[in-house]
CSV table of C-alpha atoms and ligand atoms in Angstrom, one decimal:
chain,number,residue,atom,x,y,z
A,8,MET,CA,0.4,-3.3,18.7
A,9,THR,CA,-2.0,-6.4,18.0
A,10,PRO,CA,-1.7,-7.0,14.1
A,11,THR,CA,-6.0,-6.3,13.7
A,12,PRO,CA,-8.0,-5.0,16.8
A,13,ASP,CA,-11.7,-5.9,16.7
A,14,PRO,CA,-14.2,-3.5,14.8
A,15,PRO,CA,-15.5,-0.9,18.2
A,16,SER,CA,-18.8,-1.2,18.9
A,17,ALA,CA,-21.3,0.7,17.4
A,18,VAL,CA,-22.2,2.9,20.8
A,19,GLY,CA,-23.5,6.6,20.4
A,20,ALA,CA,-21.2,9.6,19.2
A,21,PHE,CA,-20.7,10.5,23.1
A,22,SER,CA,-18.6,7.7,24.0
A,23,PRO,CA,-15.2,7.6,24.4
A,24,THR,CA,-15.6,4.0,22.2
A,25,LEU,CA,-13.9,5.2,18.7
A,26,PRO,CA,-17.3,4.8,16.6
A,27,HIS,CA,-18.2,2.4,14.3
A,28,PHE,CA,-19.3,4.4,11.5
A,29,VAL,CA,-16.3,7.1,10.7
A,30,GLY,CA,-16.2,9.3,7.7
A,31,VAL,CA,-13.4,11.5,6.4
A,32,LEU,CA,-14.0,14.9,3.9
A,33,GLY,CA,-11.3,15.1,1.5
A,34,GLY,CA,-9.0,12.3,0.8
A,35,GLY,CA,-5.4,14.2,0.4
A,36,ARG,CA,-2.5,14.0,2.6
A,37,MET,CA,-4.5,14.8,5.9
A,38,GLY,CA,-7.7,13.3,5.4
A,39,ALA,CA,-5.6,10.1,3.3
A,40,GLY,CA,-3.8,10.2,7.2
A,41,ILE,CA,-7.0,10.5,8.8
A,42,ALA,CA,-8.3,6.9,7.5
A,43,HIS,CA,-5.8,5.0,7.7
A,44,ALA,CA,-6.0,5.4,11.1
A,45,PHE,CA,-9.2,5.2,12.0
A,46,LEU,CA,-9.2,1.8,9.3
A,47,LEU,CA,-5.9,0.4,11.0
A,48,ALA,CA,-8.8,0.8,15.2
A,49,GLY,CA,-11.5,-1.3,13.7
A,50,CYS,CA,-13.9,1.4,12.4
A,51,GLU,CA,-15.3,1.1,8.4
A,52,VAL,CA,-14.6,4.1,7.1
A,53,LEU,CA,-15.7,6.2,4.6
A,54,VAL,CA,-13.5,9.4,2.8
A,55,VAL,CA,-15.9,11.6,0.4
A,56,GLU,CA,-13.9,13.1,-2.3
A,57,ARG,CA,-14.5,16.8,-5.2
A,58,ASP,CA,-14.8,14.5,-7.7
A,59,LEU,CA,-13.7,10.6,-9.4
A,60,ASP,CA,-10.4,11.2,-10.7
A,61,ALA,CA,-9.7,13.0,-6.5
A,62,ALA,CA,-11.8,9.6,-5.2
A,63,ALA,CA,-8.8,7.4,-7.1
A,64,ALA,CA,-6.4,9.5,-5.7
A,65,ALA,CA,-7.4,9.3,-2.2
A,66,ARG,CA,-8.3,5.4,-2.5
A,67,GLY,CA,-4.5,4.8,-3.7
A,68,ARG,CA,-3.3,7.1,-1.2
A,69,VAL,CA,-5.1,5.5,1.8
A,70,GLU,CA,-4.6,1.7,0.3
A,71,SER,CA,-0.4,2.8,0.6
A,72,ALA,CA,-0.7,3.9,4.3
A,73,VAL,CA,-2.3,0.2,4.9
A,74,ALA,CA,0.3,-1.3,3.2
A,75,LYS,CA,3.6,0.7,4.3
A,76,SER,CA,1.5,-0.5,8.0
A,77,VAL,CA,1.5,-4.6,7.3
A,78,ALA,CA,5.5,-3.7,6.0
A,79,LEU,CA,6.0,-2.5,9.5
A,80,GLY,CA,3.6,-5.7,10.4
A,81,LEU,CA,1.5,-3.1,12.1
A,82,ALA,CA,-1.3,-4.4,10.4
A,83,ALA,CA,-2.2,-8.1,9.0
A,84,SER,CA,-2.9,-7.4,5.3
A,85,VAL,CA,-4.0,-5.2,2.9
A,86,GLU,CA,-7.5,-6.2,2.1
A,87,SER,CA,-8.7,-6.8,6.1
A,88,HIS,CA,-8.8,-3.2,6.3
A,89,THR,CA,-9.5,-2.1,2.8
A,90,ALA,CA,-12.6,-3.9,3.4
A,91,ARG,CA,-13.9,-1.1,5.8
A,92,LEU,CA,-12.6,1.1,3.0
A,93,GLU,CA,-15.7,2.7,1.5
A,94,VAL,CA,-14.2,6.0,-1.2
A,95,SER,CA,-17.1,7.9,-2.8
A,96,THR,CA,-17.8,11.4,-4.2
A,97,ASP,CA,-21.6,11.0,-2.7
A,98,TYR,CA,-22.6,13.6,0.5
A,99,SER,CA,-25.8,11.2,1.4
A,100,HIS,CA,-23.2,8.0,1.8
A,101,PHE,CA,-22.6,9.8,5.2
A,102,ALA,CA,-25.7,9.3,6.6
A,103,PRO,CA,-24.9,6.7,8.7
A,104,CYS,CA,-21.6,8.2,10.2
A,105,GLU,CA,-21.1,9.2,13.9
A,106,LEU,CA,-17.9,11.3,13.2
A,107,VAL,CA,-16.7,12.8,9.9
A,108,VAL,CA,-14.0,14.6,10.0
A,109,GLU,CA,-13.1,17.3,7.9
A,110,ALA,CA,-10.3,17.6,5.9
A,111,VAL,CA,-10.7,19.8,2.7
A,112,PRO,CA,-8.1,22.6,2.1
A,113,GLU,CA,-7.6,25.9,4.7
A,114,ILE,CA,-9.7,28.1,2.9
A,115,TRP,CA,-12.8,29.5,4.7
A,116,ASP,CA,-15.7,29.7,2.5
A,117,LEU,CA,-14.8,26.0,1.4
A,118,LYS,CA,-14.7,24.7,4.9
A,119,VAL,CA,-17.8,26.4,5.8
A,120,ALA,CA,-19.9,25.2,2.3
A,121,SER,CA,-18.2,21.0,2.7
A,122,LEU,CA,-19.4,21.3,6.7
A,123,LYS,CA,-22.5,22.3,6.2
A,124,ARG,CA,-23.9,20.5,3.7
A,125,VAL,CA,-22.2,17.0,5.3
A,126,GLU,CA,-24.0,17.9,8.1
A,127,ALA,CA,-27.2,17.9,6.3
A,128,HIS,CA,-27.2,14.1,6.2
A,129,LEU,CA,-26.0,13.5,9.1
A,130,ALA,CA,-28.0,12.1,12.1
A,131,ASP,CA,-29.0,15.0,15.3
A,132,ARG,CA,-26.2,12.8,17.6
A,133,ALA,CA,-23.1,12.6,14.8
A,134,VAL,CA,-20.1,14.8,15.5
A,135,LEU,CA,-18.3,17.0,13.3
A,136,ALA,CA,-15.3,17.3,13.1
A,137,SER,CA,-12.5,20.5,11.9
A,138,ASN,CA,-8.8,19.0,11.2
A,139,SER,CA,-8.0,22.6,10.8
A,140,SER,CA,-4.5,24.1,11.2
A,141,SER,CA,-5.5,27.8,12.0
A,142,LEU,CA,-9.4,28.7,11.5
A,143,SER,CA,-11.7,29.1,14.5
A,144,MET,CA,-13.5,26.4,15.3
A,145,THR,CA,-16.1,29.2,17.3
A,146,GLY,CA,-16.7,30.8,14.1
A,147,LEU,CA,-16.8,27.2,12.1
A,148,ALA,CA,-19.4,26.1,14.4
A,149,ALA,CA,-21.4,29.3,14.3
A,150,GLU,CA,-22.2,28.4,10.9
A,151,LEU,CA,-23.6,25.1,11.6
A,152,GLY,CA,-27.3,23.9,12.6
A,153,ARG,CA,-25.6,21.6,15.6
A,154,PRO,CA,-22.9,24.0,17.0
A,155,GLN,CA,-23.2,21.5,20.4
A,156,ASN,CA,-21.8,19.0,17.8
A,157,PHE,CA,-18.7,20.5,17.2
A,158,ILE,CA,-15.2,19.6,17.9
A,159,GLY,CA,-11.3,20.3,16.2
A,160,LEU,CA,-9.5,17.3,15.7
A,161,HIS,CA,-6.4,18.9,14.4
A,162,PHE,CA,-4.6,15.6,13.7
A,163,PHE,CA,0.0,16.1,12.3
A,164,ASN,CA,1.3,15.7,9.5
A,165,PRO,CA,2.2,12.9,8.8
A,166,VAL,CA,-0.1,11.2,10.9
A,167,PRO,CA,0.9,7.6,10.8
A,168,ALA,CA,3.9,8.5,12.1
A,169,SER,CA,3.0,11.5,14.5
A,170,THR,CA,1.5,11.0,18.0
A,171,LEU,CA,-0.3,14.2,18.6
A,172,ILE,CA,-3.7,15.4,18.0
A,173,GLU,CA,-4.9,18.6,19.3
A,174,VAL,CA,-8.6,18.3,20.6
A,175,VAL,CA,-9.7,22.3,20.1
A,176,ILE,CA,-12.7,23.3,21.5
A,177,ALA,CA,-15.3,25.4,20.5
A,178,GLN,CA,-17.5,28.0,22.4
A,179,GLN,CA,-19.7,26.1,21.9
A,180,THR,CA,-18.7,22.4,22.1
A,181,VAL,CA,-20.2,20.7,25.6
A,182,PRO,CA,-18.0,18.8,28.0
A,183,GLU,CA,-18.9,15.1,27.3
A,184,LEU,CA,-17.7,15.7,23.4
A,185,GLY,CA,-14.9,16.9,24.5
A,186,ASP,CA,-14.3,13.8,27.1
A,187,ALA,CA,-14.9,11.7,23.9
A,188,ALA,CA,-12.9,12.5,21.8
A,189,ARG,CA,-10.0,12.5,24.5
A,190,GLY,CA,-11.1,8.6,24.5
A,191,TRP,CA,-11.1,8.2,20.4
A,192,VAL,CA,-7.3,9.9,20.7
A,193,ALA,CA,-6.2,7.0,22.5
A,194,ALA,CA,-7.8,4.6,21.0
A,195,LEU,CA,-6.5,6.1,17.5
A,196,GLY,CA,-2.7,5.3,19.7
A,197,LYS,CA,-2.3,8.5,19.9
A,198,THR,CA,-2.4,11.9,22.3
A,199,ALA,CA,-4.5,14.5,23.1
A,200,VAL,CA,-3.7,17.8,23.8
A,201,VAL,CA,-7.1,19.3,24.6
A,202,VAL,CA,-6.8,23.6,24.2
A,203,LYS,CA,-9.4,26.1,23.5
A,204,ASP,CA,-10.4,27.3,20.2
A,205,ALA,CA,-7.9,29.9,20.1
A,206,PRO,CA,-5.7,31.4,17.3
A,207,GLY,CA,-2.6,29.0,16.4
A,208,PHE,CA,-4.8,26.5,19.1
A,209,ALA,CA,-1.4,25.7,21.6
A,210,SER,CA,0.5,23.7,18.8
A,211,SER,CA,0.9,26.2,16.5
A,212,ARG,CA,1.2,29.5,18.9
A,213,LEU,CA,4.4,28.0,20.5
A,214,GLY,CA,5.7,26.1,17.6
A,215,VAL,CA,5.8,29.9,15.6
A,216,ALA,CA,6.1,32.1,19.2
A,217,ILE,CA,9.8,29.9,19.6
A,218,ALA,CA,10.5,30.1,15.9
A,219,LEU,CA,10.6,33.9,15.3
A,220,GLU,CA,12.6,34.3,18.1
A,221,ALA,CA,15.1,32.5,16.7
A,222,MET,CA,15.0,33.8,13.5
A,223,ARG,CA,15.3,37.5,15.4
A,224,MET,CA,18.3,36.3,16.5
A,225,VAL,CA,20.2,35.3,13.5
A,226,GLU,CA,18.7,39.5,12.0
A,227,GLU,CA,20.6,40.5,15.2
A,228,GLY,CA,24.3,38.3,15.1
A,229,VAL,CA,23.5,36.5,17.5
A,230,ALA,CA,24.6,33.4,16.2
A,231,SER,CA,24.3,31.2,13.0
A,232,ALA,CA,21.0,29.2,12.5
A,233,GLU,CA,22.7,26.0,12.8
A,234,ASP,CA,24.4,26.7,16.4
A,235,ILE,CA,20.6,28.3,17.2
A,236,ASP,CA,19.1,25.1,15.9
A,237,ASN,CA,21.7,23.4,17.7
A,238,ALA,CA,21.2,25.1,20.6
A,239,MET,CA,17.3,23.8,21.4
A,240,VAL,CA,18.2,20.1,19.8
A,241,LEU,CA,20.7,19.8,22.1
A,242,GLY,CA,20.6,21.9,24.9
A,243,TYR,CA,16.9,21.5,24.5
A,244,LYS,CA,16.3,18.1,23.4
A,245,HIS,CA,14.2,19.2,20.7
A,246,PRO,CA,14.3,16.4,17.4
A,247,THR,CA,14.7,19.5,15.0
A,248,GLY,CA,15.7,23.3,15.6
A,249,PRO,CA,13.3,26.3,15.4
A,250,LEU,CA,14.5,27.3,12.3
A,251,ARG,CA,15.6,23.7,10.4
A,252,THR,CA,11.5,23.1,11.2
A,253,THR,CA,10.3,26.2,9.1
A,254,ASP,CA,12.3,25.3,6.1
A,255,ILE,CA,10.7,22.0,6.3
A,256,VAL,CA,7.0,24.1,6.8
A,257,GLY,CA,7.2,26.4,4.6
A,258,LEU,CA,8.5,30.3,5.1
A,259,ASP,CA,5.7,31.4,3.2
A,260,VAL,CA,3.1,29.2,5.8
A,261,ARG,CA,5.0,30.3,8.5
A,262,LEU,CA,4.6,33.7,7.5
A,263,GLY,CA,0.9,33.6,6.6
A,264,ILE,CA,0.6,32.2,10.4
A,265,ALA,CA,2.4,34.9,11.7
A,266,GLU,CA,0.7,37.4,10.3
A,267,TYR,CA,-2.2,35.9,11.8
A,268,LEU,CA,-1.6,35.1,14.9
A,269,ALA,CA,-0.1,39.5,14.7
A,270,GLU,CA,-3.6,40.1,14.0
A,271,THR,CA,-5.2,38.2,16.6
A,272,LEU,CA,-3.1,38.2,19.5
A,273,GLY,CA,-0.6,41.4,18.8
A,274,ASP,CA,2.6,42.6,18.0
A,275,ARG,CA,4.5,39.6,19.5
A,276,PHE,CA,4.6,37.6,16.3
A,277,ALA,CA,4.9,40.1,14.3
A,278,PRO,CA,7.1,38.3,11.8
A,279,PRO,CA,10.4,39.4,11.5
A,280,GLN,CA,12.2,41.4,8.3
A,281,ILE,CA,14.7,38.3,7.8
A,282,LEU,CA,11.3,35.6,6.8
A,283,ARG,CA,9.6,38.7,5.4
A,284,ASP,CA,12.9,39.3,2.7
A,285,LYS,CA,13.5,35.2,1.9
A,286,VAL,CA,10.0,34.9,0.9
A,287,ALA,CA,10.2,38.3,-1.6
A,288,ARG,CA,13.2,36.1,-3.0
A,289,GLY,CA,11.2,32.6,-3.1
A,290,GLU,CA,13.9,31.5,-0.5
A,291,LEU,CA,10.4,29.3,0.7
A,292,GLY,CA,12.3,26.8,2.8
A,293,ARG,CA,12.7,23.1,1.8
A,294,LYS,CA,10.7,23.1,-1.4
A,295,SER,CA,12.3,25.8,-2.8
A,296,GLY,CA,16.0,24.6,-2.3
A,297,GLN,CA,17.0,27.5,0.0
A,298,GLY,CA,15.2,29.3,3.3
A,299,PHE,CA,17.3,29.4,6.5
A,300,PHE,CA,19.1,26.6,5.3
A,301,HIS,CA,21.0,25.0,1.9
A,302,TRP,CA,18.8,22.4,1.1
A,303,ALA,CA,20.0,20.1,-1.7
B,429,NAD,N1,-0.5,19.4,5.4
B,429,NAD,C1,-0.5,19.4,7.2
B,429,NAD,O1,0.8,19.4,7.5
B,429,NAD,C2,-1.1,19.1,7.6
B,429,NAD,C3,-1.1,19.2,8.9
B,429,NAD,C4,-2.7,20.2,10.3
B,429,NAD,C5,-4.1,20.3,9.3
B,429,NAD,N2,-3.6,20.8,8.3
B,429,NAD,C6,-4.7,20.7,7.8
B,429,NAD,O2,-5.4,19.7,7.0
B,429,NAD,C7,-6.3,20.0,5.7
B,429,NAD,C8,-6.5,19.5,4.5
B,429,NAD,O3,-4.6,20.2,4.0
B,429,NAD,P1,-4.3,19.1,3.1
B,429,NAD,O4,-2.4,19.1,3.4
B,429,NAD,O5,-4.1,17.4,3.4
B,429,NAD,O6,-4.6,19.5,1.7
B,429,NAD,P2,-4.7,18.6,0.3
B,429,NAD,O7,-4.5,19.6,-0.9
B,429,NAD,O8,-4.3,17.5,0.7
B,429,NAD,O9,-6.3,18.0,0.4
B,429,NAD,C9,-7.4,18.5,0.5
B,429,NAD,C10,-8.0,17.5,0.0
B,429,NAD,O10,-10.0,18.0,-0.2
B,429,NAD,C11,-10.6,17.7,-1.1
B,429,NAD,N3,-11.3,18.6,-1.3
B,429,NAD,C12,-11.5,20.2,-2.5
B,429,NAD,N4,-12.8,20.4,-1.9
B,429,NAD,C13,-13.4,19.4,-1.5
B,429,NAD,C14,-14.4,19.1,-1.4
B,429,NAD,N5,-15.6,20.0,-1.8
B,429,NAD,N6,-15.1,18.2,-1.4
B,429,NAD,C15,-14.9,16.5,-1.1
B,429,NAD,N7,-13.1,16.5,-0.7
B,429,NAD,C16,-13.0,18.0,-1.2
B,429,NAD,C17,-9.0,17.6,-2.1
B,429,NAD,O11,-9.5,17.1,-3.4
B,429,NAD,C18,-8.0,17.0,-1.3
B,429,NAD,O12,-7.8,15.5,-1.6
B,429,NAD,C19,-6.4,21.8,5.6
B,429,NAD,O13,-7.6,22.6,6.6
B,429,NAD,C20,-4.8,21.7,6.3
B,429,NAD,O14,-4.8,23.0,7.1
B,429,NAD,C21,-2.7,20.0,7.1
């Protein structure tokens, strides 16, 4: 990989060439990773946070991610990248951005209010994207003045280590924007999976489906959690088994997603009793020390 790429040229937002000015709303775990990805690709990046303390923390997260890339030989120097980074609390600074990726917490009202507020500062041709992992892109687009310019860009955690981005096409998204987004994903050195807006997109729907079946198998005594995971790791070359992945994600998080998928897609996603019981007992996975496995 070239340490310092040439900055991309300023182009129309619906071009597959990366936009020159990219904004990120919310510089938390995901937003900082997204900002880092665009900085490494040569863009000018603006991160907007809710207050000065959060802005300072966001800057720290992005700078430390860049420093890690420098240590790995993926970037020439911290300064050559952070010189293209602005962190602010002022939404009006989004005005020159051709693309803004929203990464505020997964709360519907907060997403809607934040997206509307960003859109008010953008040029008509600019693209607004959401990194939401579950909310309806079509529903969010319907709240906006330019729904055709809205798309889902679902980055994975941790962003620097993950090569996947789910491109989620809302009913209102114009097809050219989907094509452009594929180009942006490639320019970030990642692979796009393009999905029609549907509950759980592709990744959560499939990931949760296999995890719920694995839980039902534990419940029925078909095999131990260890053996079920080994079947997928050794037999199907999954890097991590479905139950260990559930422990890492958090059993409470998986329960929330399963309930949402059961509501929207039907009973096949109904959470097994073992999942409800474990969450009720506070066995939330890695973060609590116990889930389907014990975590030291
Ligand atoms: N964490 C994951 O594994 C993961 C993976 C994929 C997608 N996502 C999605 O990414 C989004 C962000 O998740 P996260 O894990 O980065 O959350 P986070 O809590 O780490 O970060 C959210 C950031 O948004 C900021 N924020 C809150 N309100 C704001 C406002 N009004 N204006 C500007 N900034 C504001 C917060 O200060 C915080 O820094 C969510 O939609 C989540 O579902 C998360």
